[in-house]
Coordinates of C-alpha atoms in Angstrom, one line a residue:
Chain H
M221 CA -60.7 62.1 -104.3
A222 CA -62.3 59.8 -101.7
V223 CA -65.7 60.6 -100.2
P224 CA -65.1 62.9 -97.2
L225 CA -66.0 61.4 -93.8
V226 CA -67.7 64.7 -92.8
T227 CA -69.4 67.1 -95.1
V228 CA -70.7 70.3 -93.7
R229 CA -72.9 72.4 -96.0
D230 CA -74.1 76.0 -95.3
L231 CA -74.3 75.3 -91.6
G232 CA -76.1 77.9 -89.6
R233 CA -77.2 78.2 -85.9
S234 CA -79.0 81.1 -84.4
F235 CA -79.7 81.5 -80.7
D236 CA -82.7 83.4 -79.3
V237 CA -81.4 85.9 -76.8
S238 CA -84.6 88.0 -76.5
D239 CA -85.6 89.3 -73.2
P240 CA -88.4 87.4 -71.3
L241 CA -91.8 87.8 -72.8
V242 CA -93.2 90.1 -70.2
Q243 CA -90.2 92.5 -70.3
R244 CA -90.5 92.5 -74.1
L245 CA -94.1 93.5 -73.9
I246 CA -93.3 96.4 -71.5
T247 CA -90.3 97.8 -73.3
R248 CA -91.6 96.9 -76.8
A249 CA -88.2 95.5 -77.6
P250 CA -88.2 93.1 -80.6
R251 CA -87.1 89.5 -80.5
R252 CA -83.3 89.3 -80.9
S253 CA -81.1 86.4 -82.0
V254 CA -77.4 85.8 -82.4
R255 CA -76.1 84.0 -85.4
A256 CA -73.4 82.0 -83.7
V257 CA -72.6 80.0 -86.9
D258 CA -73.4 81.4 -90.4
G259 CA -72.9 79.7 -93.7
V260 CA -70.1 77.4 -92.7
S261 CA -69.1 74.7 -95.2
F262 CA -66.1 72.3 -95.1
E263 CA -65.1 68.7 -95.7
V264 CA -63.0 66.4 -93.5
Q265 CA -61.2 63.6 -95.2
T266 CA -60.9 60.2 -93.5
G267 CA -57.7 59.8 -91.5
T268 CA -56.8 63.5 -91.5
T269 CA -57.0 66.3 -88.9
F270 CA -59.2 69.3 -89.7
A271 CA -58.6 72.2 -87.3
I272 CA -60.9 75.1 -86.7
V273 CA -59.2 78.2 -85.2
G274 CA -60.7 81.4 -83.9
E275 CA -60.9 83.6 -80.9
S276 CA -63.5 83.0 -78.1
G277 CA -67.1 83.4 -79.2
C278 CA -66.4 82.9 -82.9
G279 CA -68.7 79.8 -83.0
K280 CA -66.1 77.0 -83.3
S281 CA -67.5 75.1 -80.3
T282 CA -71.0 75.5 -81.7
V283 CA -69.8 73.9 -85.0
T284 CA -68.5 70.9 -83.0
R285 CA -71.7 70.5 -81.1
L286 CA -73.6 70.6 -84.4
V287 CA -71.3 68.0 -86.0
A288 CA -71.7 65.9 -82.9
G289 CA -75.5 66.1 -83.1
L290 CA -75.7 67.5 -79.6
D291 CA -77.4 70.6 -81.1
T292 CA -79.6 70.9 -84.2
P293 CA -78.7 73.4 -87.0
S294 CA -81.0 76.2 -87.9
E295 CA -79.8 76.0 -91.5
G296 CA -77.7 73.7 -93.6
E297 CA -76.7 70.1 -92.8
V298 CA -74.0 67.8 -91.5
V299 CA -73.5 64.7 -93.5
L300 CA -71.4 61.8 -92.2
A301 CA -70.4 59.4 -94.9
A302 CA -71.5 55.8 -94.3
R303 CA -68.7 53.3 -94.5
L304 CA -69.7 49.7 -95.2
G305 CA -73.3 50.8 -94.7
V306 CA -72.6 51.8 -91.1
R307 CA -73.0 55.4 -89.9
P308 CA -69.5 56.4 -88.6
R309 CA -69.3 56.5 -84.8
L310 CA -68.2 59.8 -83.3
Q311 CA -66.9 60.6 -79.9
M312 CA -65.8 63.8 -78.3
V313 CA -63.0 64.9 -76.0
F314 CA -63.9 68.0 -74.0
Q315 CA -62.0 71.0 -72.9
D316 CA -62.6 70.7 -69.2
P317 CA -61.1 67.5 -67.8
V318 CA -63.0 68.0 -64.5
G319 CA -66.5 68.1 -66.0
S320 CA -66.0 65.4 -68.6
L321 CA -66.0 62.4 -66.2
N322 CA -68.8 61.6 -63.8
P323 CA -67.2 62.2 -60.3
R324 CA -69.2 59.3 -58.7
W325 CA -68.1 56.7 -61.2
R326 CA -64.9 54.7 -61.1
V327 CA -63.0 55.6 -64.3
G328 CA -63.2 52.0 -65.5
R329 CA -67.0 52.4 -65.6
S330 CA -66.8 55.7 -67.5
I331 CA -64.4 54.2 -70.1
A332 CA -66.7 51.1 -70.5
E333 CA -69.8 53.3 -71.0
P334 CA -69.7 53.5 -74.8
M335 CA -69.0 49.7 -75.2
P336 CA -71.9 47.7 -76.7
A337 CA -74.5 46.5 -74.2
A338 CA -74.0 42.9 -75.3
M339 CA -70.4 42.8 -74.1
D340 CA -70.0 40.8 -70.9
A341 CA -68.3 42.1 -67.7
A342 CA -65.0 40.2 -68.2
A343 CA -64.6 41.4 -71.8
R344 CA -65.3 44.9 -70.7
R345 CA -62.7 44.8 -68.0
A346 CA -60.1 43.4 -70.4
R347 CA -60.9 46.1 -72.9
V348 CA -60.7 48.8 -70.3
A349 CA -57.3 47.6 -69.2
Q350 CA -56.1 47.5 -72.8
L351 CA -57.4 51.1 -73.4
L352 CA -55.8 52.4 -70.2
E353 CA -52.5 51.0 -71.5
T354 CA -53.0 52.5 -74.9
V355 CA -53.4 56.0 -73.4
G356 CA -50.4 55.4 -71.1
L357 CA -52.0 54.8 -67.7
A358 CA -51.8 51.7 -65.4
T359 CA -54.4 49.0 -65.8
T360 CA -55.0 49.2 -62.0
D361 CA -56.2 52.8 -62.4
A362 CA -59.7 51.5 -63.6
V363 CA -60.9 51.2 -60.0
K364 CA -60.0 54.8 -59.0
F365 CA -62.2 57.8 -59.0
P366 CA -61.7 60.9 -61.3
H367 CA -60.5 63.1 -58.4
E368 CA -57.5 60.8 -57.9
F369 CA -56.1 61.9 -61.2
S370 CA -54.4 65.1 -62.5
G371 CA -55.9 67.1 -65.4
G372 CA -53.6 65.5 -68.0
Q373 CA -54.4 62.0 -66.7
R374 CA -58.1 62.7 -66.8
Q375 CA -57.8 63.9 -70.4
R376 CA -56.1 60.6 -71.2
I377 CA -59.1 58.8 -69.6
A378 CA -61.5 60.9 -71.6
I379 CA -59.5 59.8 -74.7
A380 CA -59.7 56.2 -73.7
R381 CA -63.4 56.5 -73.3
A382 CA -63.6 58.0 -76.8
L383 CA -61.6 55.1 -78.2
A384 CA -63.8 52.6 -76.4
A385 CA -66.6 53.3 -78.9
E386 CA -64.3 52.4 -81.7
A387 CA -65.2 55.7 -83.2
D388 CA -64.1 56.8 -86.6
L389 CA -64.3 60.5 -85.9
L390 CA -63.1 62.2 -82.7
L391 CA -64.2 65.7 -82.0
L392 CA -61.5 67.4 -80.0
D393 CA -62.8 70.6 -78.4
E394 CA -59.7 72.4 -77.2
P395 CA -58.5 69.1 -75.5
T396 CA -55.3 70.7 -74.2
S397 CA -56.2 74.2 -73.4
A398 CA -56.8 73.4 -69.7
L399 CA -53.4 71.6 -69.3
D400 CA -49.9 72.6 -68.5
V401 CA -47.6 73.1 -71.5
S402 CA -45.5 70.0 -70.7
V403 CA -48.7 67.9 -70.3
Q404 CA -50.2 69.5 -73.5
A405 CA -47.3 68.1 -75.5
Q406 CA -47.8 64.6 -74.0
V407 CA -51.5 64.6 -74.8
L408 CA -50.9 65.9 -78.4
N409 CA -48.3 63.3 -79.0
L410 CA -50.7 60.7 -77.8
L411 CA -53.4 61.9 -80.1
K412 CA -51.0 61.9 -83.1
D413 CA -49.8 58.3 -82.3
L414 CA -53.4 57.1 -82.0
Q415 CA -54.3 58.7 -85.3
D416 CA -51.3 56.9 -86.9
S417 CA -52.2 53.5 -85.4
F418 CA -55.9 53.5 -85.8
G419 CA -56.5 55.8 -88.8
L420 CA -58.7 58.1 -86.8
T421 CA -60.2 61.3 -88.2
Y422 CA -60.0 64.4 -86.0
L423 CA -62.0 67.6 -86.0
F424 CA -59.8 69.7 -83.8
I425 CA -60.9 73.0 -82.2
S426 CA -58.3 75.4 -80.8
H427 CA -57.3 78.9 -80.3
N428 CA -53.7 77.9 -79.9
L429 CA -51.9 78.3 -83.2
A430 CA -48.8 76.4 -82.1
V431 CA -50.9 73.4 -81.2
V432 CA -52.8 73.6 -84.5
R433 CA -49.6 73.8 -86.5
F434 CA -48.5 70.6 -84.9
M435 CA -51.8 68.7 -85.4
A436 CA -53.6 70.0 -88.4
D437 CA -53.7 68.8 -92.0
R438 CA -56.3 71.3 -93.0
L439 CA -57.3 74.4 -91.3
A440 CA -60.2 76.8 -91.2
I441 CA -60.1 80.2 -89.6
M442 CA -63.4 81.4 -88.2
Y443 CA -64.4 84.9 -87.3
L444 CA -67.7 85.9 -85.8
G445 CA -69.5 82.7 -87.0
R446 CA -68.1 82.6 -90.5
I447 CA -65.1 80.9 -92.1
V448 CA -62.8 83.6 -93.5
E449 CA -60.1 81.4 -94.8
E450 CA -59.7 77.7 -95.3
G451 CA -57.0 75.4 -96.8
P452 CA -54.1 73.0 -96.3
A453 CA -52.5 73.9 -93.0
E454 CA -49.0 74.4 -94.5
T455 CA -50.1 76.8 -97.2
L456 CA -52.1 78.9 -94.7
F457 CA -49.2 79.1 -92.3
D458 CA -46.7 79.9 -95.0
A459 CA -48.8 82.3 -97.0
P460 CA -51.8 83.6 -95.0
A461 CA -54.0 85.7 -97.3
H462 CA -56.9 87.0 -95.2
P463 CA -55.9 90.0 -93.1
Y464 CA -57.4 88.3 -90.0
T465 CA -55.3 85.2 -90.5
R466 CA -52.2 87.3 -90.9
K467 CA -53.0 89.2 -87.7
L468 CA -53.6 85.9 -85.9
L469 CA -50.2 84.5 -87.0
E470 CA -48.5 87.7 -86.0
T471 CA -49.7 87.2 -82.4
V472 CA -47.7 84.0 -82.2
P473 CA -44.6 84.8 -80.1
D474 CA -41.4 84.5 -82.1
V475 CA -38.6 83.0 -80.0
D476 CA -35.9 84.0 -82.5
N477 CA -37.0 87.6 -82.8
P478 CA -39.0 88.5 -79.7
R479 CA -38.8 92.3 -80.2
R480 CA -39.9 92.4 -83.8
E481 CA -42.2 95.2 -84.9
R482 CA -45.9 94.3 -84.5
D483 CA -49.1 96.2 -85.1
A484 CA -50.9 96.9 -81.9
P485 CA -53.8 94.5 -81.9
A486 CA -57.1 96.3 -82.3
F487 CA -59.7 95.0 -79.9
D488 CA -62.6 96.3 -81.7
V489 CA -64.7 93.2 -82.2
P490 CA -68.3 94.1 -83.3
S491 CA -71.1 92.8 -81.2
P492 CA -72.5 89.6 -82.8
L493 CA -75.9 91.0 -82.0
N494 CA -75.3 93.9 -84.4
L495 CA -73.0 92.9 -87.2
P496 CA -71.9 95.5 -89.8
P497 CA -73.6 95.0 -93.2
G498 CA -70.4 94.3 -95.1
C499 CA -67.4 92.3 -94.0
S500 CA -67.6 91.7 -90.3
F501 CA -63.8 92.1 -90.0
C502 CA -63.8 95.6 -91.5
P503 CA -63.6 97.6 -88.2
R504 CA -60.3 95.9 -87.5
C505 CA -59.0 95.5 -91.0
P506 CA -55.9 97.5 -92.2
L507 CA -56.9 97.0 -95.9
V508 CA -60.5 98.2 -95.5
T509 CA -62.2 99.8 -98.5
D510 CA -65.7 101.2 -99.1
L511 CA -66.6 98.0 -100.8
C512 CA -65.8 96.0 -97.6
R513 CA -68.3 98.2 -95.6
R514 CA -71.1 97.7 -98.1
E515 CA -70.8 94.2 -99.3
R516 CA -70.0 91.0 -97.5
P517 CA -67.3 89.0 -99.2
V518 CA -68.0 85.4 -100.1
L519 CA -65.7 82.5 -99.7
R520 CA -64.0 81.8 -103.0
D521 CA -61.4 79.3 -104.3
R522 CA -57.9 80.5 -104.9
A523 CA -55.2 79.2 -107.2
N524 CA -53.1 77.7 -104.4
G525 CA -55.9 75.4 -103.2
T526 CA -57.2 77.6 -100.3
R527 CA -60.5 79.5 -100.0
V528 CA -60.7 83.0 -98.7
A529 CA -63.5 85.5 -98.0
C530 CA -61.9 88.9 -98.6
H531 CA -62.3 91.7 -101.2
A532 CA -58.7 92.9 -100.8
V533 CA -57.0 89.6 -101.5
T534 CA -56.3 89.0 -105.2
G535 CA -55.4 85.8 -106.9
Chain U
M56 CA -53.6 44.3 -58.5
S57 CA -53.3 45.9 -55.1
R58 CA -56.1 45.2 -52.6
S59 CA -58.1 48.2 -51.8
P60 CA -58.5 48.9 -48.0
S61 CA -61.5 47.6 -46.2
F62 CA -64.7 49.5 -46.1
L63 CA -64.4 50.2 -42.4
R64 CA -60.8 51.4 -42.8
R65 CA -61.8 53.7 -45.6
S66 CA -64.8 55.0 -43.7
L67 CA -62.6 55.8 -40.7
D68 CA -60.1 57.6 -42.9
S69 CA -62.7 59.6 -44.8
D70 CA -62.9 63.3 -44.8
L71 CA -66.3 63.3 -43.2
V72 CA -65.1 61.4 -40.1
W73 CA -62.1 63.7 -39.8
R74 CA -64.4 66.7 -39.9
L75 CA -66.6 65.1 -37.3
R76 CA -63.7 64.9 -34.9
Q77 CA -63.1 68.6 -35.4
A78 CA -66.6 69.5 -34.2
P79 CA -67.4 68.6 -30.6
A80 CA -70.9 70.0 -30.8
A81 CA -71.6 67.8 -33.7
V82 CA -70.2 64.7 -31.9
L83 CA -72.3 65.5 -28.9
S84 CA -75.5 65.9 -30.9
A85 CA -74.8 62.8 -32.8
C86 CA -74.3 60.8 -29.5
V87 CA -77.6 62.3 -28.1
L88 CA -79.3 61.4 -31.3
V89 CA -78.1 57.8 -31.3
V90 CA -79.1 57.4 -27.6
M91 CA -82.6 58.8 -28.3
V92 CA -83.1 56.7 -31.4
V93 CA -82.0 53.6 -29.6
C94 CA -84.4 54.4 -26.7
A95 CA -87.2 55.0 -29.2
V96 CA -86.6 51.9 -31.3
A97 CA -86.1 49.6 -28.4
A98 CA -88.8 51.2 -26.2
P99 CA -90.7 47.9 -25.7
L100 CA -87.5 46.3 -24.4
I101 CA -86.0 49.0 -22.2
A102 CA -89.0 51.1 -21.0
P103 CA -89.5 50.4 -17.3
H104 CA -93.3 50.1 -17.7
T105 CA -95.8 49.3 -20.3
P106 CA -97.9 52.5 -20.2
F107 CA -100.4 51.5 -22.9
D108 CA -101.4 48.2 -21.3
P109 CA -104.4 49.2 -19.1
G110 CA -103.9 45.9 -17.1
T111 CA -100.6 47.2 -15.6
L112 CA -101.9 50.6 -14.6
N113 CA -102.8 51.4 -11.1
L114 CA -104.9 54.6 -10.6
M115 CA -103.6 54.8 -7.0
D116 CA -100.2 55.7 -8.6
S117 CA -101.6 58.6 -10.7
R118 CA -100.0 62.0 -10.6
L119 CA -96.9 60.9 -8.7
P120 CA -94.1 63.4 -8.9
P121 CA -90.6 62.5 -10.1
A122 CA -88.5 60.3 -7.8
W123 CA -86.3 63.0 -6.3
V124 CA -89.3 65.2 -5.3
Q125 CA -91.0 64.5 -2.0
G126 CA -93.8 62.0 -2.5
G127 CA -92.1 60.5 -5.6
S128 CA -91.4 56.8 -5.9
A129 CA -88.3 55.1 -7.4
T130 CA -90.5 52.9 -9.5
Y131 CA -91.6 55.9 -11.5
L132 CA -88.4 57.8 -12.2
L133 CA -90.0 60.9 -13.8
G134 CA -93.4 60.5 -12.1
T135 CA -96.7 59.4 -13.5
D136 CA -99.6 61.2 -15.3
E137 CA -103.2 61.3 -14.3
Q138 CA -103.9 57.7 -15.4
G139 CA -100.9 56.4 -13.5
R140 CA -98.7 55.9 -16.6
D141 CA -95.0 56.2 -16.1
V142 CA -93.8 59.4 -17.7
L143 CA -90.4 58.1 -18.7
S144 CA -92.0 55.1 -20.5
T145 CA -94.5 57.3 -22.3
I146 CA -91.6 59.5 -23.5
F147 CA -89.8 56.5 -24.9
Y148 CA -93.0 55.4 -26.8
G149 CA -93.8 59.0 -27.7
M150 CA -90.3 59.5 -29.3
R151 CA -90.9 56.3 -31.2
I152 CA -94.1 57.8 -32.8
S153 CA -92.5 61.3 -33.3
L154 CA -89.4 59.9 -35.0
A155 CA -91.4 57.4 -37.1
V156 CA -93.7 60.2 -38.3
G157 CA -90.8 62.6 -38.8
V158 CA -88.7 60.1 -40.8
A159 CA -91.6 58.9 -42.9
A160 CA -92.8 62.4 -43.6
V161 CA -89.3 63.5 -44.7
L162 CA -88.9 60.4 -46.9
L163 CA -92.3 61.2 -48.5
S164 CA -91.2 64.8 -49.2
V165 CA -87.9 63.6 -50.6
V166 CA -89.6 61.1 -52.9
I167 CA -92.1 63.7 -54.2
G168 CA -89.6 66.6 -54.3
V169 CA -86.8 64.6 -56.0
T170 CA -89.2 63.1 -58.6
L171 CA -90.8 66.5 -59.5
G172 CA -87.5 68.3 -59.4
L173 CA -85.9 65.8 -61.8
I174 CA -88.9 66.0 -64.2
A175 CA -88.9 69.8 -64.1
G176 CA -85.1 70.2 -64.5
W177 CA -84.8 67.5 -67.2
F178 CA -87.8 68.5 -69.4
G179 CA -87.8 72.2 -68.8
G180 CA -90.3 74.3 -70.7
W181 CA -93.9 74.3 -69.7
V182 CA -93.6 71.2 -67.5
D183 CA -90.9 73.0 -65.5
T184 CA -93.0 76.2 -65.2
L185 CA -96.1 74.2 -64.1
I186 CA -94.3 72.3 -61.4
M187 CA -92.3 75.2 -60.0
R188 CA -95.2 77.6 -60.0
L189 CA -97.3 75.0 -58.2
G190 CA -94.5 74.9 -55.6
D191 CA -94.5 78.7 -55.4
V192 CA -98.2 78.7 -54.8
Q193 CA -97.9 76.1 -52.1
L194 CA -95.0 78.0 -50.4
S195 CA -97.2 81.0 -50.1
F196 CA -99.2 79.1 -47.5
P197 CA -97.6 78.2 -44.2
T198 CA -96.6 74.6 -43.9
I199 CA -98.7 74.1 -40.9
M200 CA -101.8 75.4 -42.8
I201 CA -101.3 72.9 -45.6
A202 CA -101.0 70.1 -43.0
F203 CA -104.3 71.4 -41.3
F204 CA -105.9 71.3 -44.7
I205 CA -104.9 67.7 -45.6
D206 CA -105.8 66.7 -42.1
G207 CA -109.2 68.3 -42.3
I208 CA -110.0 66.7 -45.7
A209 CA -109.0 63.3 -44.3
K210 CA -111.3 63.8 -41.3
A211 CA -114.2 64.9 -43.5
V212 CA -114.0 62.0 -46.0
M213 CA -113.4 59.1 -43.6
P214 CA -115.7 57.5 -41.0
P215 CA -114.6 58.2 -37.4
D216 CA -113.3 54.7 -36.6
L217 CA -111.3 54.4 -39.9
N218 CA -110.0 57.9 -39.2
Q219 CA -108.6 56.7 -35.8
A220 CA -106.9 53.8 -37.4
T221 CA -105.3 55.7 -40.2
R222 CA -104.3 58.8 -38.1
F223 CA -100.6 57.8 -38.3
Y224 CA -100.6 57.8 -42.1
V225 CA -102.7 60.9 -42.5
V226 CA -100.2 62.8 -40.3
I227 CA -97.3 61.6 -42.4
L228 CA -99.1 62.5 -45.6
A229 CA -100.0 65.9 -44.3
I230 CA -96.4 66.8 -43.3
G231 CA -94.8 65.1 -46.2
V232 CA -96.9 66.8 -48.9
A233 CA -96.5 70.2 -47.2
D234 CA -92.7 70.1 -47.4
W235 CA -91.7 68.8 -50.9
V236 CA -91.0 72.2 -52.5
Q237 CA -87.5 72.8 -51.1
F238 CA -86.4 69.4 -52.3
A239 CA -87.9 69.9 -55.8
R240 CA -86.1 73.3 -56.1
T241 CA -82.7 72.0 -55.1
V242 CA -82.9 68.9 -57.4
R243 CA -84.3 71.0 -60.3
A244 CA -81.4 73.4 -60.1
A245 CA -78.8 70.6 -59.8
T246 CA -80.5 68.6 -62.7
M247 CA -80.3 71.6 -65.0
I248 CA -76.5 71.8 -64.3
E249 CA -75.8 68.1 -64.4
K250 CA -77.7 67.4 -67.7
N251 CA -75.5 69.8 -69.5
R252 CA -72.2 68.6 -68.1
D253 CA -69.7 67.1 -70.5
Y254 CA -70.1 63.6 -69.1
A255 CA -73.8 63.7 -69.9
A256 CA -73.0 64.9 -73.4
A257 CA -70.4 62.0 -73.8
A258 CA -73.1 59.6 -72.7
R259 CA -75.5 61.0 -75.3
L260 CA -72.8 60.6 -78.0
S261 CA -72.5 56.9 -76.9
R262 CA -76.3 56.6 -77.6
V263 CA -77.1 56.0 -73.9
P264 CA -80.9 56.4 -73.6
G265 CA -82.0 59.6 -71.9
I266 CA -83.7 57.9 -69.1
R267 CA -80.5 56.1 -68.2
I268 CA -78.5 59.2 -68.3
L269 CA -81.1 60.7 -65.9
F270 CA -80.8 57.9 -63.4
T271 CA -77.1 57.0 -63.7
H272 CA -75.4 60.4 -64.3
V273 CA -77.8 63.1 -63.2
L274 CA -79.7 61.7 -60.1
P275 CA -76.6 60.5 -58.1
N276 CA -75.0 63.9 -58.6
T277 CA -78.0 65.8 -57.3
L278 CA -78.5 63.9 -54.1
G279 CA -75.7 65.5 -51.9
P280 CA -77.7 68.6 -51.0
V281 CA -80.9 66.5 -50.7
I282 CA -79.3 64.5 -47.8
I283 CA -78.5 67.7 -46.0
L284 CA -81.9 69.2 -46.5
A285 CA -83.5 66.0 -45.4
T286 CA -81.6 66.0 -42.1
L287 CA -82.5 69.6 -41.4
G288 CA -86.1 68.8 -42.6
L289 CA -86.4 66.0 -40.0
G290 CA -86.2 68.5 -37.2
V291 CA -88.9 70.6 -38.8
A292 CA -91.1 67.6 -39.5
I293 CA -90.9 66.4 -35.9
L294 CA -91.8 69.9 -34.7
T295 CA -94.7 70.2 -37.2
E296 CA -96.0 66.9 -35.9
A297 CA -95.7 68.1 -32.3
I298 CA -97.6 71.2 -33.2
L299 CA -100.4 69.3 -34.9
S300 CA -100.7 66.9 -32.0
F301 CA -100.6 69.6 -29.5
L302 CA -103.5 71.2 -31.3
G303 CA -105.3 67.9 -31.2
L304 CA -105.0 67.3 -35.0
G305 CA -102.1 64.9 -34.9
M306 CA -101.7 61.6 -33.2
P307 CA -104.7 60.3 -31.0
P308 CA -104.3 59.9 -27.2
T309 CA -104.1 56.1 -27.7
Q310 CA -100.9 56.5 -29.6
P311 CA -99.4 59.7 -28.2
S312 CA -96.4 61.3 -29.7
L313 CA -94.3 63.8 -27.8
G314 CA -96.6 66.6 -28.9
A315 CA -99.7 64.7 -27.7
L316 CA -98.0 64.1 -24.4
I317 CA -97.3 67.8 -23.9
R318 CA -100.9 68.5 -24.7
V319 CA -102.2 66.0 -22.1
G320 CA -99.9 67.4 -19.5
N321 CA -100.6 71.0 -20.4
D322 CA -104.1 70.8 -18.8
L323 CA -102.5 69.9 -15.5
L324 CA -99.6 72.4 -15.6
L325 CA -101.4 75.0 -13.7
S326 CA -102.4 72.6 -10.9
G327 CA -98.8 72.0 -10.1
E328 CA -98.2 68.7 -11.9
W329 CA -95.5 70.3 -14.1
W330 CA -93.6 67.0 -14.8
I331 CA -96.3 65.5 -17.0
S332 CA -95.7 68.0 -19.8
M333 CA -92.3 69.3 -18.9
F334 CA -90.3 66.0 -19.5
P335 CA -91.9 65.2 -22.9
G336 CA -91.2 68.9 -23.8
L337 CA -87.6 68.6 -22.8
A338 CA -87.3 65.4 -24.8
L339 CA -88.7 67.1 -27.8
V340 CA -86.3 70.1 -27.4
L341 CA -83.3 67.7 -27.1
L342 CA -84.4 65.6 -30.1
V343 CA -85.0 68.6 -32.4
L344 CA -81.9 70.5 -31.2
S345 CA -79.6 67.5 -31.8
V346 CA -81.1 66.8 -35.2
N347 CA -80.6 70.5 -36.2
I348 CA -77.0 70.8 -34.8
F349 CA -76.1 67.6 -36.6
G350 CA -77.8 68.7 -39.8
D351 CA -76.0 72.1 -39.6
W352 CA -72.7 70.5 -39.2
L353 CA -73.4 68.1 -42.1
R354 CA -74.3 71.1 -44.3
D355 CA -71.0 72.7 -43.5
A356 CA -69.0 69.5 -43.8
L357 CA -70.4 68.6 -47.2
N358 CA -70.4 72.1 -48.7
P359 CA -67.6 72.2 -51.2
R360 CA -67.4 76.0 -51.1
L361 CA -66.5 76.0 -47.4
K362 CA -63.8 73.4 -47.9

């Protein structure tokens, strides 16, 4: 197999959430830290979409920031494979279409920001116009300000800016979750088309399983900072092994059978400050055993090409 | 490509102008302010007399009451002071000094405050703590006391004749240094928000140098509140200068500001010559009031939460 574009090994990131020093001295409370990301490993192949799914606070955004280099890992490493001796360029498309563009800059200037400094003004303008067309906007839109656009249009502008760097890797941090469903579909189709025409690699973060099913080639499910199951997207959707993955897939509304029997979701998420010693999913797990409460399961390879971290799953 | 409307057209259509039309008090204060600024700036051209040219003064004309009071003369509309200077003209020249000191002092505070606020917000950590605690310490002294302090040091270290010549700058320095903390606090808070915005992160991913992100992304987005604070601060700065001058620590009698004029007239108030201090006082009230009303309106008009 080819060298993966992104290799993440044993990535960990802890945040210090201790009280201020003076208060700690008075109450004699110890320093406390949250392990937002713990022992995460995965590979992303060139030209594919790798999706990370999980509920809020599971650490998926932290993983993206670590891969982007916006944050430094406490443990482990992120390796970006050099292609033709050049470190691959990466760009990010953010969740919030309002905050991702400087409100005082005309969007043309924002789109041109990642372009090389040596490029002259005329070439920049031409490239901006070309990029605006690529993402389905008018070339005259370059002189407008961000507040003149809708959320979906702004997300298209953010995508144009990401393309301007001629990046190999796009980090998509919930790029559609702030958009209407109809606009979501447009943006997702745009992303798919761009991947096909430019051979882009996507690291896609989402909590929306329908979106992930549409986009992802490979999929990792995260729970409280760890990957609990990882594998080809189709296999995971067809035969989910980990009880958490199964529960997640159950929550997807079924149009054909809206009143089917479902387990009531248990909202008993342990505090990330105080994780149980064994499997962190065990308070919510229907298959829990004594072993689960004592010993943390490690991620292991399965016969069908997926990896799972669960004592109860066989094979 | 469609032609964008002219700058004038866009300015007249802007939200701010629309809001101005909704607020008669703000329009009035803006008009008063414009008239006073014009009078102050164009004082040498429009003042009826040249009060600080001893050659034109006539001691026979001293202490004349305003024109509409018995004994007044139409030559001196608002009367004269004890040296025969026309009160109206001294007010024009006094406003010139007051406004110049006020504007320069606020600009100095803005430069110091914005610079320190940006540094504190951008770097954080002990730099932030040092700068902001320094500001806290300074805020625990009254502004006027800081100004006294700087004024006193300047008097102590400089010979008297140099001291006279540099009075103007010392007063600006004293008021400007005394007032930077509010600007630093505002800019620091805004910087801490802006530097973590997604567009700043996108710039970092594009390898834009940090200093450039600071000046092109962060700084322009922190300046909105600074403009409002500066407008409101102008009123305070003019008043502080008037207080300093009234107490004899500000502008010298050879270059009187409104505060210095009130001080000169104050000695004669009890002997019945009320116009010498009353009219500069009214001018000061009108000036500070219109600056404050306008600043207040600006704060409301630019506050996104009130929109």
